[in-house]
Tab-separated table of C-alpha atoms in Angstrom:
chain	number	residue	atom	x	y	z
A	1	UNK	CA	17.627	2.724	-41.409
A	2	UNK	CA	18.179	5.872	-41.950
A	3	UNK	CA	22.332	5.822	-41.400
A	4	UNK	CA	22.293	2.886	-43.088
A	5	UNK	CA	19.937	4.172	-46.452
A	6	UNK	CA	22.748	6.682	-46.040
A	7	UNK	CA	25.513	4.939	-46.230
A	8	UNK	CA	24.612	2.245	-49.195
A	9	UNK	CA	23.670	5.248	-51.354
A	10	UNK	CA	27.569	6.436	-50.530
A	11	UNK	CA	29.020	3.187	-51.195
A	12	UNK	CA	27.817	2.462	-54.075
A	13	UNK	CA	28.447	5.741	-55.673
A	14	UNK	CA	31.780	5.483	-54.832
A	15	UNK	CA	31.930	1.896	-56.471
A	16	UNK	CA	30.211	2.589	-59.247
A	17	UNK	CA	32.680	6.021	-59.543
A	18	UNK	CA	35.857	3.114	-59.537
A	19	UNK	CA	34.073	0.965	-61.692
A	20	UNK	CA	33.596	3.539	-64.884
A	21	UNK	CA	37.281	4.479	-64.179
A	22	UNK	CA	38.260	0.824	-63.741
A	23	UNK	CA	36.995	-0.095	-66.974
A	24	UNK	CA	39.627	-1.234	-70.063
A	25	UNK	CA	40.062	1.833	-71.828
A	26	UNK	CA	39.945	-0.070	-75.011
A	27	UNK	CA	35.967	0.312	-74.200
A	28	UNK	CA	36.523	4.119	-74.594
A	29	UNK	CA	37.524	4.379	-77.755
A	30	UNK	CA	35.867	4.588	-80.501
A	31	UNK	CA	36.879	1.789	-82.726
A	32	UNK	CA	33.175	0.508	-84.102
A	33	UNK	CA	34.930	-3.045	-83.719
A	34	UNK	CA	32.091	-5.602	-81.335
A	35	UNK	CA	33.635	-5.387	-78.161
A	36	UNK	CA	33.667	-8.764	-76.107
A	37	UNK	CA	31.822	-7.519	-73.146
A	38	UNK	CA	28.995	-5.727	-75.903
A	39	UNK	CA	30.156	-2.444	-74.371
A	40	UNK	CA	30.791	0.112	-77.058
A	41	UNK	CA	31.513	3.818	-76.462
A	42	UNK	CA	33.161	6.871	-78.061
A	43	UNK	CA	35.031	9.583	-77.110
A	44	UNK	CA	32.452	13.039	-77.275
A	45	UNK	CA	34.300	15.580	-75.674
A	46	UNK	CA	31.385	18.942	-75.467
A	47	UNK	CA	31.276	21.964	-73.021
A	48	UNK	CA	28.125	23.847	-71.268
A	49	UNK	CA	26.535	26.143	-68.965
A	50	UNK	CA	23.604	24.889	-66.174
A	51	UNK	CA	22.000	27.701	-64.410
A	52	UNK	CA	19.809	25.514	-61.555
A	53	UNK	CA	16.857	26.871	-59.630
A	54	UNK	CA	15.609	25.846	-56.549
A	55	UNK	CA	11.518	27.479	-55.335
A	56	UNK	CA	10.986	25.333	-52.559
A	57	UNK	CA	11.862	22.291	-50.075
A	58	UNK	CA	9.613	19.772	-48.366
A	59	UNK	CA	10.297	17.107	-46.393
A	60	UNK	CA	11.125	13.345	-47.376
A	61	UNK	CA	13.969	12.416	-47.026
A	62	UNK	CA	15.476	15.418	-45.814
A	63	UNK	CA	14.095	17.800	-42.574
A	64	UNK	CA	14.607	21.006	-43.779
A	65	UNK	CA	10.977	22.201	-44.813
A	66	UNK	CA	10.758	25.861	-47.822
A	67	UNK	CA	14.418	26.296	-48.603
A	68	UNK	CA	15.798	27.893	-52.047
A	69	UNK	CA	18.386	27.799	-54.107
A	70	UNK	CA	20.387	28.784	-57.282
A	71	UNK	CA	23.165	27.333	-59.024
A	72	UNK	CA	25.602	27.903	-61.940
A	73	UNK	CA	27.884	24.829	-63.070
A	74	UNK	CA	29.928	23.882	-65.900
A	75	UNK	CA	29.154	21.370	-67.922
A	76	UNK	CA	32.328	18.652	-69.145
A	77	UNK	CA	30.936	16.037	-71.310
A	78	UNK	CA	33.739	13.344	-72.640
A	79	UNK	CA	31.546	9.540	-73.113
A	80	UNK	CA	28.744	8.599	-75.392
A	81	UNK	CA	28.147	4.701	-74.322
A	82	UNK	CA	25.899	2.414	-75.658
A	83	UNK	CA	25.103	-1.142	-73.896
A	84	UNK	CA	22.977	-3.026	-76.755
A	85	UNK	CA	19.989	-1.155	-76.231
A	86	UNK	CA	20.858	1.551	-74.300
A	87	UNK	CA	22.191	4.477	-74.346
A	88	UNK	CA	24.309	7.033	-72.152
A	89	UNK	CA	26.209	10.517	-71.674
A	90	UNK	CA	28.901	10.568	-69.614
A	91	UNK	CA	30.442	14.274	-68.072
A	92	UNK	CA	30.538	16.041	-64.921
A	93	UNK	CA	29.659	19.441	-63.107
A	94	UNK	CA	31.257	21.922	-62.003
A	95	UNK	CA	29.521	23.883	-59.490
A	96	UNK	CA	30.440	27.269	-60.243
A	97	UNK	CA	27.936	28.778	-57.748
A	98	UNK	CA	25.880	27.797	-55.319
A	99	UNK	CA	23.548	30.107	-53.007
A	100	UNK	CA	21.185	28.219	-50.307
A	101	UNK	CA	18.461	29.609	-47.837
A	102	UNK	CA	16.724	27.601	-45.484
A	103	UNK	CA	14.578	28.442	-42.365
A	104	UNK	CA	16.905	28.036	-39.226
A	105	UNK	CA	14.166	26.158	-37.010
A	106	UNK	CA	14.230	23.710	-40.552
A	107	UNK	CA	10.695	24.734	-41.319
A	108	UNK	CA	9.618	28.775	-41.239
A	109	UNK	CA	11.200	32.144	-39.642
A	110	UNK	CA	14.254	33.530	-39.612
A	111	UNK	CA	16.657	32.529	-42.222
A	112	UNK	CA	19.244	31.627	-42.436
A	113	UNK	CA	22.526	31.692	-46.245
A	114	UNK	CA	24.503	29.355	-46.950
A	115	UNK	CA	26.782	30.227	-49.763
A	116	UNK	CA	29.000	27.046	-51.487
A	117	UNK	CA	30.825	25.748	-54.891
A	118	UNK	CA	31.472	21.945	-55.018
A	119	UNK	CA	32.135	19.283	-58.253
A	120	UNK	CA	29.572	16.764	-59.819
A	121	UNK	CA	32.000	13.576	-60.903
A	122	UNK	CA	28.998	11.747	-61.937
A	123	UNK	CA	26.728	13.345	-64.342
A	124	UNK	CA	25.043	10.699	-66.876
A	125	UNK	CA	21.969	11.331	-69.407
A	126	UNK	CA	19.837	8.624	-70.706
A	127	UNK	CA	17.786	10.156	-73.914
A	128	UNK	CA	14.308	8.834	-74.939
A	129	UNK	CA	14.752	9.192	-78.687
A	130	UNK	CA	18.082	10.770	-79.667
A	131	UNK	CA	17.855	10.466	-83.192
A	132	UNK	CA	14.978	13.099	-83.190
A	133	UNK	CA	14.974	17.377	-82.958
A	134	UNK	CA	13.192	17.128	-79.795
A	135	UNK	CA	13.835	14.392	-77.980
A	136	UNK	CA	13.302	13.729	-74.430
A	137	UNK	CA	15.475	12.620	-71.451
A	138	UNK	CA	16.055	10.964	-67.985
A	139	UNK	CA	19.305	12.163	-65.879
A	140	UNK	CA	21.406	11.386	-63.009
A	141	UNK	CA	24.175	12.472	-61.908
A	142	UNK	CA	26.175	12.428	-58.040
A	143	UNK	CA	28.586	14.649	-56.204
A	144	UNK	CA	29.391	16.899	-53.589
A	145	UNK	CA	29.452	20.528	-52.098
A	146	UNK	CA	31.340	22.607	-49.983
A	147	UNK	CA	29.550	25.510	-47.737
A	148	UNK	CA	31.185	28.203	-46.727
A	149	UNK	CA	29.808	27.646	-43.205
A	150	UNK	CA	28.167	24.181	-40.696
A	151	UNK	CA	24.661	23.121	-42.593
A	152	UNK	CA	22.604	23.534	-39.910
A	153	UNK	CA	25.027	26.615	-37.887
A	154	UNK	CA	27.652	24.960	-35.386
A	155	UNK	CA	26.947	20.899	-35.079
A	156	UNK	CA	26.628	20.712	-38.411
A	157	UNK	CA	28.951	19.686	-41.519
A	158	UNK	CA	30.706	22.031	-44.463
A	159	UNK	CA	31.394	19.203	-46.904
A	160	UNK	CA	27.369	18.275	-47.944
A	161	UNK	CA	26.831	15.037	-50.468
A	162	UNK	CA	24.387	15.494	-53.214
A	163	UNK	CA	22.046	13.570	-55.035
A	164	UNK	CA	19.696	13.860	-58.552
A	165	UNK	CA	17.447	13.349	-59.978
A	166	UNK	CA	15.491	14.141	-62.279
A	167	UNK	CA	14.571	14.340	-66.799
A	168	UNK	CA	13.549	16.692	-69.045
A	169	UNK	CA	14.027	17.557	-73.056
A	170	UNK	CA	16.674	18.497	-75.349
A	171	UNK	CA	16.029	20.755	-78.813
A	172	UNK	CA	18.491	22.538	-80.934
A	173	UNK	CA	19.088	26.259	-80.418
A	174	UNK	CA	21.318	28.068	-82.442
A	175	UNK	CA	23.325	26.231	-84.981
A	176	UNK	CA	25.274	23.693	-83.868
A	177	UNK	CA	24.623	24.939	-79.773
A	178	UNK	CA	21.590	22.977	-77.648
A	179	UNK	CA	18.752	23.963	-74.969
A	180	UNK	CA	18.010	21.555	-72.763
A	181	UNK	CA	15.064	22.253	-69.438
A	182	UNK	CA	13.981	20.335	-67.135
A	183	UNK	CA	13.255	18.739	-63.943
A	184	UNK	CA	14.980	17.421	-61.160
A	185	UNK	CA	14.714	15.690	-57.358
A	186	UNK	CA	17.904	16.696	-55.275
A	187	UNK	CA	18.970	16.100	-52.092
A	188	UNK	CA	21.490	16.255	-50.618
A	189	UNK	CA	23.011	15.853	-46.509
A	190	UNK	CA	26.353	15.277	-44.852
A	191	UNK	CA	25.215	11.963	-44.776
A	192	UNK	CA	25.576	12.057	-41.140
A	193	UNK	CA	29.375	12.898	-40.739
A	194	UNK	CA	28.424	16.249	-38.404
A	195	UNK	CA	26.705	16.455	-35.498
A	196	UNK	CA	22.637	16.727	-37.190
A	197	UNK	CA	21.760	15.665	-40.368
A	198	UNK	CA	18.808	17.415	-41.237
A	199	UNK	CA	18.531	17.459	-45.220
A	200	UNK	CA	17.380	18.721	-47.625
A	201	UNK	CA	15.517	17.595	-50.419
A	202	UNK	CA	14.249	20.416	-53.591
A	203	UNK	CA	12.610	20.836	-56.643
A	204	UNK	CA	14.838	21.663	-58.912
A	205	UNK	CA	14.403	23.285	-62.563
A	206	UNK	CA	17.351	23.787	-64.957
A	207	UNK	CA	18.482	26.128	-67.964
A	208	UNK	CA	21.141	23.885	-69.528
A	209	UNK	CA	23.164	24.717	-73.226
A	210	UNK	CA	25.401	22.754	-74.412
A	211	UNK	CA	27.753	24.651	-76.394
A	212	UNK	CA	29.347	22.901	-80.068
């Protein structure tokens, strides 16, 4: 059952990414005329930088507890989509640096360290009150990370998938820049591509600056 759920999520991610890429180009134009499919989108290029700190991990979907991590990511937002009353901002993230410390036995005791870089090709932000100066949002992202060694050592995998869901608030920061503060839960695992796949579920606290 565990392997089946992993497979379903990975397949769903690639299906969604393929579907977004296959949408007609007209759906992503700035034309305000109603589209037959009810989907309106406009190009909205913005850049940002995000720092993410995880003080702890817990045993849920993953098995490794008491890990910690810190990462720096570059953000690229490229589109705003409206479907009926649902609004969404689409973007991607580049994991510039990621440092992970985790207990070798998966619970406590001596730790090992992994360094990595990665890509989050799908980052969806759902504004809850976009018209207000300070507004909440929900967020979802999916991607992958390349580590400098296998996780766990020996019979794990160097490439791991990342799934994250969370929320936060966005507020004006300086001139036309925005500040995002929030919390998310992130799942990292190799989706059974290694002989062992313990997985890590982490509490993630993030601060992002949205550039004009």
